[in-house]
Amino acid sequence: MSQDLHTQTLTQLSAGLDRGDFSSVELTEALLGRIETHGQSLNAFVTVTAEQALAAAKRADEARAAGNAGVLSGLPLAHKDIFCTRDILTTCGSRMLEDFISPYDATVVRRLADAGAVVLGKTNMDEFAMGSSNETSYFGPVRNPWDLQCSPGGSSGGSAAAVAARLTPAATGTDTGGSIRQPAALTGTVGLKPTYGRVSRYGMIAFASSLDQAGVITRSSADAALLLGVMAGFDERDSTSIEHPVPDYCASLSGSLKGLRVGIVRQHFDEGLDDKCAAVVKESLQVLESQGAILSEVDLPNLDLSVPTYYVVAPAECSSNLSRFDGVRFGHRAADPEDLLDLYCRSRGEGFGEEVKRRIMTGTYVLSAGYYDAYYLKAQQVRHLIADDFHKAFAEVDVIAGPTSPTPAFRLGDKIDDPITMYLNDIYTIGANLAGLPGISTPCGFVDDLPVGLHLVGPHWGEETILRCAHNYEQASAWHEACPEEYR
Amino acid sequence: MSLDKDQVQHIAMLARLKLADGEFAQTVEKLSRIVDFVDQLGQAKTDGVVPMAHPLHATQRLRPDQVVEVDDRDHIQQNAPLTENGLYLVPKVIE
């Protein structure tokens, strides 16, 4: 019996724990065993917290026996290594924070722990979440369980690979331009990015503050709904957290798709999208139609400008956020500095990797005297146009559906030397970040034995609608149940 | 190339980043490509469009100026590379 615990979703495991089929300690031991077996070849984890996990599992079992079980009591998950965890290493995939032990928990970490979740470890990621392939991590690239020569996507690549390989039923992630949804698509998992302000950013190491949002990578939309219900809600410690009621996301799954207006973006199927991916995604749209959804075409005329807009706004915010790493209060410090300036420049030069330095410098440039208006102000204006395009579309439809990523997983090394090609990976996902919209990617088939994702975007606070749409699709298609052979 | 060596040197100094000698040439080349790429924003018609700083157009929430956190200095400073008597140490600034 305990041999197949890794195959179950959070929802199934929760029912099993309730019935007493197994204990959380047994479940945690089983998954720690799988991480031991597969973790290294995938490089999905930076830190495994076996001791703390078993202690938390024991507490969860005791709480359950005493009738005090929380919503997630005894359910295992992993955290992207961008979330601060008290007394546990938090590296953000960087040499800069190689030895950083956070003095506090992120709100996301605290809320999940308070609900009884058991943390198995911290997952690998692109350095400071800057990357779309997990190759910028100081701790080396993560490998895709569907093909070890391929990237799992990024930046939440460790979370996605760990869920895809059944090392954990769920993991947290963060999404600034697609960093939850793209790796979910490339690994055949479900990735949910909520509305900006829905989940607290407190204790989530900042990359681009007006775009960053925490979410989850899971095996099903039902599991994503379960976790979002715990993570969402106002937090006075995050000044951008928004006071908005938290609905019962699990209850929102049950409705049908009858009459749901689904918009297909004309520009999504233009050049740039792999032909085979286009065919798979179109097939999934027909499934939605057969379930009662009404398909129509919508326009996002400024879609092409979303990637250049993002690569001004995000680096500008990153250059400001990452100025806190100065080699004085925490993080890497260069040896034998000559003076204070040398201490700053060498600590940062040594502590940050290539891509992070490039983005800091891009941001510094677009914010510098003489260039601010031409780049930063201009990008903020175009951002407004892009957001308006979405709002116009949502006057006509309830959900926008299309591909998550232009291609299936690409080979490690294929795109890392060309920043522009790498950046264009996020063309279908970036718009939701610029406009602050919720988005979800769910598996919708395969191209050359590699998974493809269906991307659903909703209006602000439309999580219930996209979760219901994805859940209905999963019930009809079952692509989300596919598992790479070696990890069954 | 849209950026030259001197410009990149200037940007690196503004950002307080020391680039290794081997990093420099490819940084100039790749940064130039990024700048060329984002230059296409110049074609967008944005006359009269209000710049967007927050995706939900929310304003910054303020809280009363009250002490709410406990003093946790010793715990926090365990991450500091160099401290003495609760102070962060840096190279001498004033001769």
Coordinates of C-alpha atoms in Angstrom, one line a residue:
Chain A
M1 CA 0.0 0.0 0.0
S2 CA 2.6 2.5 1.1
Q3 CA 4.5 1.9 -2.2
D4 CA 1.9 3.9 -4.2
L5 CA 1.5 6.9 -1.9
H6 CA 3.5 9.1 -4.2
T7 CA 1.0 8.5 -7.0
Q8 CA -1.8 10.2 -5.1
T9 CA -2.9 13.9 -5.3
L10 CA -3.2 16.1 -2.2
T11 CA -7.0 15.6 -2.3
Q12 CA -6.6 11.8 -2.4
L13 CA -4.0 11.8 0.3
S14 CA -6.1 14.0 2.5
A15 CA -9.0 11.4 2.2
G16 CA -6.5 8.6 3.0
L17 CA -5.3 10.3 6.1
D18 CA -8.8 11.0 7.2
R19 CA -9.7 7.3 6.8
G20 CA -6.6 6.3 8.7
D21 CA -5.3 4.2 5.7
F22 CA -1.8 5.5 6.5
S23 CA -0.1 8.1 8.8
S24 CA 1.6 11.3 7.8
V25 CA 4.8 9.9 9.1
E26 CA 4.5 6.9 6.7
L27 CA 3.6 9.3 3.8
T28 CA 6.5 11.6 4.6
E29 CA 9.0 8.7 4.9
A30 CA 7.8 7.4 1.5
L31 CA 8.3 10.7 -0.2
L32 CA 11.7 11.4 1.5
G33 CA 12.7 8.0 0.2
R34 CA 11.8 9.1 -3.4
I35 CA 13.6 12.4 -3.0
E36 CA 16.7 10.4 -1.8
T37 CA 16.4 8.1 -4.9
H38 CA 15.6 10.7 -7.6
G39 CA 16.4 14.1 -6.1
Q40 CA 20.0 14.2 -7.2
S41 CA 19.7 13.2 -10.8
L42 CA 16.9 15.8 -11.3
N43 CA 18.7 18.4 -9.1
A44 CA 15.2 19.5 -8.0
F45 CA 16.0 20.3 -4.4
V46 CA 18.5 22.7 -2.9
T47 CA 17.7 21.6 0.7
V48 CA 15.9 18.6 2.0
T49 CA 14.5 19.1 5.5
A50 CA 14.0 15.4 6.4
E51 CA 14.2 15.9 10.2
Q52 CA 11.9 18.9 10.4
A53 CA 9.4 17.1 8.0
L54 CA 9.2 14.0 10.1
A55 CA 8.7 16.1 13.3
A56 CA 5.9 18.1 11.5
A57 CA 4.4 14.8 10.3
K58 CA 4.4 13.4 13.8
R59 CA 2.7 16.5 15.2
A60 CA 0.1 16.3 12.4
D61 CA -0.6 12.7 13.2
E62 CA -1.0 13.6 16.9
A63 CA -3.3 16.6 16.0
R64 CA -5.4 14.3 13.9
A65 CA -5.7 11.7 16.6
A66 CA -6.8 14.4 19.0
G67 CA -9.4 15.7 16.6
N68 CA -7.6 18.9 15.8
A69 CA -6.6 18.3 12.2
G70 CA -6.2 21.4 10.0
V71 CA -7.1 21.7 6.3
L72 CA -3.7 20.4 5.3
S73 CA -2.8 18.4 8.3
G74 CA 0.0 15.9 7.5
L75 CA 0.0 16.8 3.7
P76 CA 3.6 17.1 2.3
L77 CA 4.7 19.9 0.0
A78 CA 7.9 21.7 -1.0
H79 CA 8.7 25.4 -1.1
K80 CA 10.5 27.2 -3.9
D81 CA 13.8 28.4 -2.4
I82 CA 12.6 32.0 -2.8
F83 CA 10.4 31.8 0.2
C84 CA 12.0 32.7 3.5
T85 CA 11.9 29.8 6.0
R86 CA 12.9 30.4 9.6
D87 CA 16.1 28.6 10.6
I88 CA 16.3 26.9 7.2
L89 CA 18.6 27.8 4.4
T90 CA 17.0 30.2 1.8
T91 CA 19.3 30.7 -1.2
C92 CA 17.1 32.0 -4.0
G93 CA 19.3 30.0 -6.3
S94 CA 22.2 32.4 -5.8
R95 CA 25.7 32.4 -4.5
M96 CA 24.8 35.7 -2.9
L97 CA 22.5 33.9 -0.4
E98 CA 24.5 30.6 -0.3
D99 CA 24.6 30.7 3.5
F100 CA 21.5 32.8 4.3
I101 CA 19.4 31.5 7.2
S102 CA 16.2 33.5 7.3
P103 CA 15.2 34.9 10.8
Y104 CA 11.5 34.6 9.9
D105 CA 8.9 32.7 7.8
A106 CA 7.3 34.1 4.7
T107 CA 3.5 34.6 5.2
V108 CA 2.9 31.8 2.6
V109 CA 5.2 29.4 4.6
R110 CA 3.5 30.3 7.9
R111 CA -0.1 30.0 6.6
L112 CA 0.6 26.6 5.0
A113 CA 2.4 25.4 8.2
D114 CA -0.5 26.7 10.4
A115 CA -2.9 24.6 8.3
G116 CA -0.7 21.5 9.1
A117 CA 1.4 21.1 5.9
V118 CA 4.6 19.2 6.1
V119 CA 7.6 20.8 4.3
L120 CA 9.9 18.3 2.6
G121 CA 12.4 20.8 1.4
K122 CA 13.3 23.8 -0.7
T123 CA 13.3 23.5 -4.5
N124 CA 15.9 24.7 -7.0
M125 CA 15.2 27.7 -9.2
D126 CA 16.7 30.2 -11.6
E127 CA 18.8 32.7 -9.7
F128 CA 16.5 35.3 -8.0
A129 CA 13.8 33.9 -10.3
M130 CA 15.4 35.4 -13.4
G131 CA 15.3 32.8 -16.1
S132 CA 13.0 30.5 -18.0
S133 CA 15.0 27.3 -18.0
N134 CA 16.4 26.9 -14.5
E135 CA 19.9 27.1 -16.0
T136 CA 20.8 30.4 -14.2
S137 CA 20.7 28.7 -10.8
Y138 CA 24.0 28.8 -8.9
F139 CA 23.3 25.2 -7.9
G140 CA 23.1 24.0 -11.5
P141 CA 20.2 23.3 -13.8
V142 CA 17.2 21.2 -12.9
R143 CA 16.4 18.4 -15.3
N144 CA 13.0 17.6 -16.8
P145 CA 11.7 14.2 -15.7
W146 CA 10.2 13.7 -19.2
D147 CA 13.6 13.9 -20.7
L148 CA 16.7 14.5 -18.6
Q149 CA 18.4 16.3 -21.5
C150 CA 15.7 18.9 -21.4
S151 CA 15.0 21.9 -19.2
P152 CA 11.9 21.8 -16.9
G153 CA 11.4 25.5 -17.7
G154 CA 11.8 28.2 -15.1
S155 CA 12.1 29.9 -12.9
S156 CA 10.1 27.5 -10.6
G157 CA 11.8 24.6 -12.4
G158 CA 12.7 22.6 -9.2
S159 CA 9.1 22.8 -8.0
A160 CA 7.7 21.7 -11.4
A161 CA 10.2 18.8 -11.8
A162 CA 9.6 17.6 -8.2
V163 CA 5.9 17.5 -8.7
A164 CA 6.2 15.9 -12.2
A165 CA 8.5 13.1 -10.8
R166 CA 6.1 12.5 -7.9
L167 CA 8.7 13.5 -5.3
T168 CA 6.1 15.8 -3.7
P169 CA 2.4 16.1 -4.5
A170 CA 2.7 19.9 -4.6
A171 CA 5.1 22.8 -4.4
T172 CA 4.9 26.5 -4.1
G173 CA 6.2 28.8 -6.9
T174 CA 6.4 32.4 -7.9
D175 CA 5.4 33.9 -11.2
T176 CA 6.8 37.3 -12.4
G177 CA 6.5 36.7 -16.2
G178 CA 5.4 33.0 -16.4
S179 CA 7.7 31.3 -13.8
I180 CA 4.9 29.0 -12.5
R181 CA 2.9 28.4 -15.6
Q182 CA 5.7 27.8 -18.1
P183 CA 7.5 25.2 -16.0
A184 CA 4.1 23.6 -15.3
A185 CA 3.4 23.4 -19.0
L186 CA 6.9 21.9 -19.8
T187 CA 6.6 19.2 -17.1
G188 CA 3.0 18.2 -17.5
T189 CA 1.8 19.7 -14.2
V190 CA -0.8 22.3 -13.1
G191 CA 0.5 25.8 -12.4
L192 CA -1.6 28.5 -10.9
K193 CA -0.7 32.2 -10.7
P194 CA -3.3 34.2 -8.7
T195 CA -4.4 37.8 -9.2
Y196 CA -1.7 40.4 -8.1
G197 CA -2.3 41.1 -4.4
R198 CA -4.2 37.9 -3.8
V199 CA -1.4 36.1 -2.0
S200 CA 1.1 37.9 0.4
R201 CA 4.5 38.7 -0.9
Y202 CA 5.9 39.1 2.6
G203 CA 9.0 37.0 2.9
M204 CA 9.1 36.1 -0.7
I205 CA 12.4 37.5 -2.0
A206 CA 11.5 40.3 -4.3
F207 CA 12.4 40.4 -8.0
A208 CA 9.9 42.8 -9.7
S209 CA 7.5 44.0 -7.0
S210 CA 4.6 45.1 -9.3
L211 CA 4.6 41.8 -11.1
D212 CA 5.7 39.1 -8.6
Q213 CA 2.9 36.8 -7.3
A214 CA 3.1 33.5 -5.3
G215 CA 1.2 30.4 -6.5
V216 CA 1.4 26.7 -6.6
I217 CA 2.4 23.8 -8.8
T218 CA 0.3 20.7 -8.3
R219 CA -1.0 17.6 -10.0
S220 CA -4.6 18.8 -10.4
S221 CA -6.6 22.0 -10.4
A222 CA -8.5 20.7 -7.3
D223 CA -5.2 20.5 -5.4
A224 CA -4.4 24.1 -6.6
A225 CA -7.8 25.2 -5.3
L226 CA -7.2 23.5 -1.9
L227 CA -3.8 25.3 -1.4
L228 CA -4.9 28.7 -2.7
G229 CA -7.7 28.7 -0.1
V230 CA -5.0 28.5 2.6
M231 CA -2.5 30.9 1.0
A232 CA -4.8 33.7 -0.2
G233 CA -6.0 36.6 1.9
F234 CA -5.0 40.0 3.2
D235 CA -1.6 40.4 5.0
E236 CA -0.8 43.7 6.7
R237 CA 2.9 42.9 6.3
D238 CA 2.7 43.2 2.5
S239 CA 1.9 46.8 1.5
T240 CA 0.6 45.5 -1.9
S241 CA -1.7 42.9 -0.4
I242 CA -5.3 43.7 -1.3
E243 CA -8.3 43.3 1.0
H244 CA -10.6 41.1 -1.0
P245 CA -12.8 38.2 0.3
V246 CA -11.4 34.7 -0.1
P247 CA -14.1 32.4 -1.6
D248 CA -14.3 28.7 -1.2
Y249 CA -12.1 27.7 -4.2
C250 CA -12.8 24.0 -3.8
A251 CA -16.6 24.6 -4.0
S252 CA -16.0 26.6 -7.2
L253 CA -14.8 23.5 -9.1
S254 CA -18.2 21.8 -9.2
G255 CA -20.0 23.9 -11.8
S256 CA -20.2 22.9 -15.5
L257 CA -18.8 24.9 -18.4
K258 CA -22.2 25.4 -20.0
G259 CA -22.4 28.9 -21.4
L260 CA -18.8 29.8 -20.3
R261 CA -17.5 32.4 -22.8
V262 CA -14.0 31.4 -23.8
G263 CA -11.9 33.8 -25.9
I264 CA -9.3 32.6 -28.3
V265 CA -6.7 35.2 -29.0
R266 CA -6.1 35.7 -32.8
Q267 CA -2.5 36.7 -32.3
H268 CA -1.7 33.5 -30.2
F269 CA -1.8 31.3 -33.3
D270 CA 0.4 33.6 -35.5
E271 CA 4.0 32.8 -36.3
G272 CA 6.1 31.9 -33.3
L273 CA 3.9 29.0 -32.1
D274 CA 5.2 25.5 -32.9
D275 CA 2.7 23.9 -35.4
K276 CA 2.3 20.6 -33.4
C277 CA 1.7 22.6 -30.2
A278 CA -0.9 24.6 -32.0
A279 CA -2.7 21.5 -33.1
V280 CA -2.7 20.0 -29.5
V281 CA -4.0 23.3 -28.0
K282 CA -6.7 23.6 -30.7
E283 CA -7.9 20.1 -29.8
S284 CA -8.1 21.1 -26.2
L285 CA -10.3 24.1 -27.1
Q286 CA -12.7 21.7 -28.9
V287 CA -12.9 19.7 -25.6
L288 CA -14.0 22.9 -23.8
E289 CA -16.6 23.5 -26.5
S290 CA -17.9 20.0 -26.2
Q291 CA -18.4 20.6 -22.5
G292 CA -20.7 23.6 -23.2
A293 CA -18.2 26.5 -23.5
I294 CA -18.9 29.1 -26.2
L295 CA -15.7 29.9 -28.2
S296 CA -15.1 33.2 -29.9
E297 CA -12.1 35.2 -31.1
V298 CA -10.7 38.1 -29.3
D299 CA -7.9 40.6 -30.1
L300 CA -4.9 41.5 -28.0
P301 CA -3.4 43.9 -30.5
N302 CA -0.4 44.9 -28.3
L303 CA 0.7 41.3 -27.5
D304 CA 4.0 41.7 -29.4
L305 CA 4.9 44.6 -27.2
S306 CA 4.4 42.6 -24.0
V307 CA 7.9 41.0 -24.0
P308 CA 9.8 44.3 -24.6
T309 CA 7.6 46.1 -22.0
Y310 CA 8.3 43.4 -19.5
Y311 CA 12.1 43.6 -20.2
V312 CA 12.1 47.2 -19.2
V313 CA 9.7 47.1 -16.2
A314 CA 11.0 43.9 -14.6
P315 CA 14.7 44.8 -14.8
A316 CA 14.0 48.3 -13.6
E317 CA 12.3 47.0 -10.5
C318 CA 14.9 44.3 -10.1
S319 CA 17.8 46.8 -10.1
S320 CA 16.1 48.6 -7.3
N321 CA 15.1 45.6 -5.3
L322 CA 18.5 43.9 -5.5
S323 CA 20.4 47.0 -4.3
R324 CA 19.8 45.7 -0.8
F325 CA 22.5 43.1 -1.4
D326 CA 25.6 45.1 -0.4
G327 CA 27.8 42.7 1.4
V328 CA 27.2 44.4 4.8
R329 CA 24.1 43.1 6.5
F330 CA 23.7 39.7 5.0
G331 CA 24.7 37.7 1.9
H332 CA 28.0 37.3 0.2
R333 CA 30.9 39.6 1.2
A334 CA 34.1 39.8 -0.9
A335 CA 37.3 39.1 0.9
D336 CA 39.8 41.9 1.9
P337 CA 38.0 44.9 0.5
E338 CA 40.2 48.0 -0.1
D339 CA 37.4 50.4 0.7
L340 CA 33.6 50.6 0.9
L341 CA 33.1 51.0 -2.8
D342 CA 35.3 48.0 -3.5
L343 CA 33.3 46.0 -0.9
Y344 CA 30.0 46.8 -2.7
C345 CA 31.2 46.2 -6.2
R346 CA 33.1 43.0 -5.6
S347 CA 30.5 41.5 -3.2
R348 CA 27.8 42.1 -5.9
G349 CA 30.1 41.2 -8.8
E350 CA 31.0 37.8 -7.2
G351 CA 27.6 37.1 -5.5
F352 CA 25.4 37.5 -8.6
G353 CA 25.4 35.3 -11.7
E354 CA 25.6 36.5 -15.3
E355 CA 21.8 36.8 -16.0
V356 CA 21.1 38.6 -12.7
K357 CA 23.9 41.1 -13.4
R358 CA 22.6 41.7 -16.9
R359 CA 19.1 42.4 -15.6
I360 CA 20.4 44.8 -12.9
M361 CA 22.4 46.6 -15.6
T362 CA 19.4 46.7 -18.0
G363 CA 17.3 48.2 -15.2
T364 CA 20.0 50.6 -14.2
Y365 CA 20.3 51.8 -17.8
V366 CA 16.5 52.3 -18.4
L367 CA 16.2 54.3 -15.1
S368 CA 19.3 56.4 -15.6
A369 CA 19.3 60.1 -16.4
G370 CA 18.5 60.8 -20.0
Y371 CA 16.9 57.4 -20.7
Y372 CA 14.1 57.2 -18.1
D373 CA 11.4 58.8 -20.3
A374 CA 12.4 56.9 -23.5
Y375 CA 12.4 53.5 -21.8
Y376 CA 10.8 53.3 -18.3
L377 CA 8.0 55.8 -18.7
K378 CA 7.3 54.6 -22.2
A379 CA 7.1 50.9 -21.0
Q380 CA 4.7 51.9 -18.2
Q381 CA 2.5 53.6 -20.8
V382 CA 2.6 50.5 -23.1
R383 CA 1.8 48.4 -20.0
H384 CA -1.4 50.4 -19.7
L385 CA -2.3 49.7 -23.3
I386 CA -1.7 46.0 -22.8
A387 CA -3.8 45.9 -19.6
D388 CA -6.6 47.8 -21.5
D389 CA -6.5 45.2 -24.3
F390 CA -7.3 42.5 -21.6
H391 CA -10.0 44.5 -20.0
K392 CA -11.7 45.0 -23.4
A393 CA -11.5 41.3 -24.1
F394 CA -13.0 40.5 -20.7
A395 CA -16.0 42.6 -21.6
E396 CA -16.8 39.9 -24.2
V397 CA -15.5 36.7 -22.6
D398 CA -15.1 35.1 -19.2
V399 CA -11.8 33.3 -19.9
I400 CA -9.0 33.6 -22.4
A401 CA -7.6 30.3 -23.5
G402 CA -4.5 29.5 -25.5
P403 CA -1.0 27.9 -25.4
T404 CA 1.2 28.4 -22.3
S405 CA 4.5 28.2 -24.1
P406 CA 5.4 28.4 -27.8
T407 CA 7.3 25.1 -27.7
P408 CA 7.5 22.0 -25.6
A409 CA 10.6 21.6 -23.3
F410 CA 13.8 22.6 -25.1
R411 CA 17.2 21.0 -24.5
L412 CA 19.5 22.3 -21.8
G413 CA 22.0 24.6 -23.3
D414 CA 19.9 25.4 -26.4
K415 CA 18.8 28.9 -25.5
I416 CA 21.0 30.0 -22.6
D417 CA 23.5 32.0 -24.8
D418 CA 20.8 34.1 -26.5
P419 CA 18.8 36.2 -24.0
I420 CA 16.2 37.4 -26.5
T421 CA 15.3 33.8 -27.6
M422 CA 15.0 32.9 -23.9
Y423 CA 12.8 35.9 -23.2
L424 CA 10.4 35.1 -26.0
N425 CA 9.5 31.9 -24.2
D426 CA 7.2 33.9 -22.0
I427 CA 5.2 35.7 -24.7
Y428 CA 1.9 34.1 -23.8
T429 CA 2.3 34.4 -20.0
I430 CA 3.8 37.8 -19.5
G431 CA 0.6 39.7 -20.3
A432 CA -1.2 38.3 -17.3
N433 CA 1.6 39.7 -15.0
L434 CA 1.6 43.1 -16.7
A435 CA -2.1 43.3 -16.2
G436 CA -2.1 41.6 -12.8
L437 CA -4.5 38.8 -13.9
P438 CA -4.8 35.2 -12.6
G439 CA -3.7 32.4 -15.0
I440 CA -3.4 28.7 -14.9
S441 CA -1.7 26.1 -17.0
T442 CA -3.0 22.6 -17.2
P443 CA -1.6 19.6 -19.3
C444 CA -3.4 19.2 -22.6
G445 CA -1.4 16.6 -24.5
F446 CA 2.0 15.7 -25.9
V447 CA 4.3 16.7 -28.8
D448 CA 7.1 14.3 -29.5
D449 CA 6.6 12.7 -26.0
L450 CA 6.9 16.0 -24.2
P451 CA 4.0 17.7 -22.4
V452 CA 2.1 20.7 -23.7
G453 CA 0.1 23.2 -21.5
L454 CA -3.3 24.9 -22.0
H455 CA -3.2 28.4 -20.6
L456 CA -6.4 29.9 -19.1
V457 CA -6.4 33.6 -18.0
G458 CA -9.3 35.2 -16.1
P459 CA -10.2 38.8 -15.1
H460 CA -9.0 40.2 -11.8
W461 CA -10.2 37.9 -8.9
G462 CA -11.3 35.4 -11.5
E463 CA -9.5 32.4 -9.9
E464 CA -12.8 30.5 -9.4
T465 CA -13.6 30.7 -13.1
I466 CA -10.2 29.5 -14.4
L467 CA -10.0 26.8 -11.7
R468 CA -13.5 25.5 -12.7
C469 CA -12.6 25.6 -16.4
A470 CA -9.3 23.8 -15.8
H471 CA -10.9 21.2 -13.5
N472 CA -13.7 20.4 -16.0
Y473 CA -11.1 20.0 -18.8
E474 CA -9.0 17.7 -16.6
Q475 CA -12.1 15.5 -15.9
A476 CA -12.7 15.1 -19.6
S477 CA -9.1 14.7 -20.8
A478 CA -7.0 13.2 -17.9
W479 CA -3.7 14.5 -19.5
H480 CA -2.8 15.6 -15.9
E481 CA -2.6 12.0 -14.8
A482 CA 0.2 11.2 -17.2
C483 CA 3.5 10.4 -15.5
P484 CA 7.0 9.8 -16.9
E485 CA 7.6 6.1 -16.9
E486 CA 10.6 6.0 -14.6
Y487 CA 8.7 7.9 -11.9
R488 CA 5.4 5.9 -11.8
Chain B
M1 CA 26.1 47.9 -31.2
S2 CA 23.8 50.3 -29.3
L3 CA 26.0 50.4 -26.2
D4 CA 29.8 50.9 -26.2
K5 CA 32.4 49.8 -23.6
D6 CA 32.4 53.2 -21.8
Q7 CA 28.6 53.2 -21.4
V8 CA 28.6 49.7 -20.0
Q9 CA 31.5 50.6 -17.6
H10 CA 29.4 53.6 -16.4
I11 CA 26.2 51.5 -15.9
A12 CA 28.2 48.9 -14.0
M13 CA 29.5 51.6 -11.7
L14 CA 26.0 53.0 -11.1
A15 CA 24.9 49.5 -10.3
R16 CA 27.9 48.9 -8.0
L17 CA 28.9 45.8 -10.0
K18 CA 32.5 44.8 -10.7
L19 CA 32.6 42.7 -13.8
A20 CA 35.5 40.3 -14.2
D21 CA 37.7 41.0 -17.2
G22 CA 36.5 37.9 -19.1
E23 CA 32.8 39.0 -18.5
F24 CA 33.1 42.4 -20.1
A25 CA 33.0 41.8 -23.9
Q26 CA 30.0 39.5 -23.8
T27 CA 28.2 41.9 -21.4
V28 CA 28.5 44.7 -23.8
E29 CA 27.3 42.5 -26.7
K30 CA 24.3 41.0 -24.8
L31 CA 23.2 44.2 -23.2
S32 CA 23.3 45.9 -26.6
R33 CA 21.0 43.2 -28.0
I34 CA 18.6 43.7 -25.1
V35 CA 18.5 47.4 -25.6
D36 CA 18.0 46.9 -29.4
F37 CA 15.1 44.6 -28.6
V38 CA 13.3 46.9 -26.1
D39 CA 13.8 49.8 -28.6
Q40 CA 10.8 48.6 -30.5
L41 CA 8.7 50.2 -27.7
G42 CA 9.5 53.5 -29.4
Q43 CA 7.1 52.7 -32.2
A44 CA 4.0 52.4 -29.9
K45 CA 1.6 55.3 -29.9
T46 CA 1.3 56.4 -26.3
D47 CA 0.3 60.1 -26.5
G48 CA -1.8 60.9 -23.5
V49 CA -1.6 57.4 -22.0
V50 CA -1.1 57.4 -18.2
P51 CA 1.9 55.4 -17.1
M52 CA 0.8 52.3 -15.2
A53 CA 2.7 51.6 -11.9
H54 CA 0.3 49.2 -10.3
P55 CA -1.6 46.5 -12.1
L56 CA -4.8 47.1 -10.1
H57 CA -4.3 50.9 -9.9
A58 CA -4.2 50.6 -6.1
T59 CA -2.4 53.2 -4.1
Q60 CA 0.1 52.4 -1.4
R61 CA -1.5 51.5 1.9
L62 CA 0.0 53.3 4.9
R63 CA 0.0 52.1 8.6
P64 CA 0.2 54.1 11.8
D65 CA 3.8 54.7 12.8
Q66 CA 3.9 52.4 15.8
V67 CA 6.5 50.0 17.0
V68 CA 5.1 46.5 16.3
E69 CA 8.2 44.2 15.9
V70 CA 10.1 42.9 18.9
D71 CA 13.9 43.7 19.0
D72 CA 15.5 40.6 17.3
R73 CA 18.9 42.1 16.6
D74 CA 21.1 39.3 17.7
H75 CA 19.1 36.7 15.7
I76 CA 19.0 38.9 12.6
Q77 CA 22.8 39.7 12.8
Q78 CA 23.7 36.0 12.7
N79 CA 23.5 36.5 8.9
A80 CA 25.9 39.5 8.9
P81 CA 29.4 38.9 7.6
L82 CA 31.1 41.1 10.2
T83 CA 29.6 42.7 13.4
E84 CA 30.9 44.1 16.7
N85 CA 28.8 45.1 19.7
G86 CA 25.6 44.9 17.6
L87 CA 27.1 47.1 14.8
Y88 CA 27.8 46.2 11.2
L89 CA 31.5 46.6 10.3
V90 CA 32.6 48.1 7.0
P91 CA 36.0 49.3 5.8
K92 CA 37.0 52.7 7.2
V93 CA 35.0 55.5 5.4
I94 CA 36.5 58.7 7.0
E95 CA 40.3 59.0 7.1

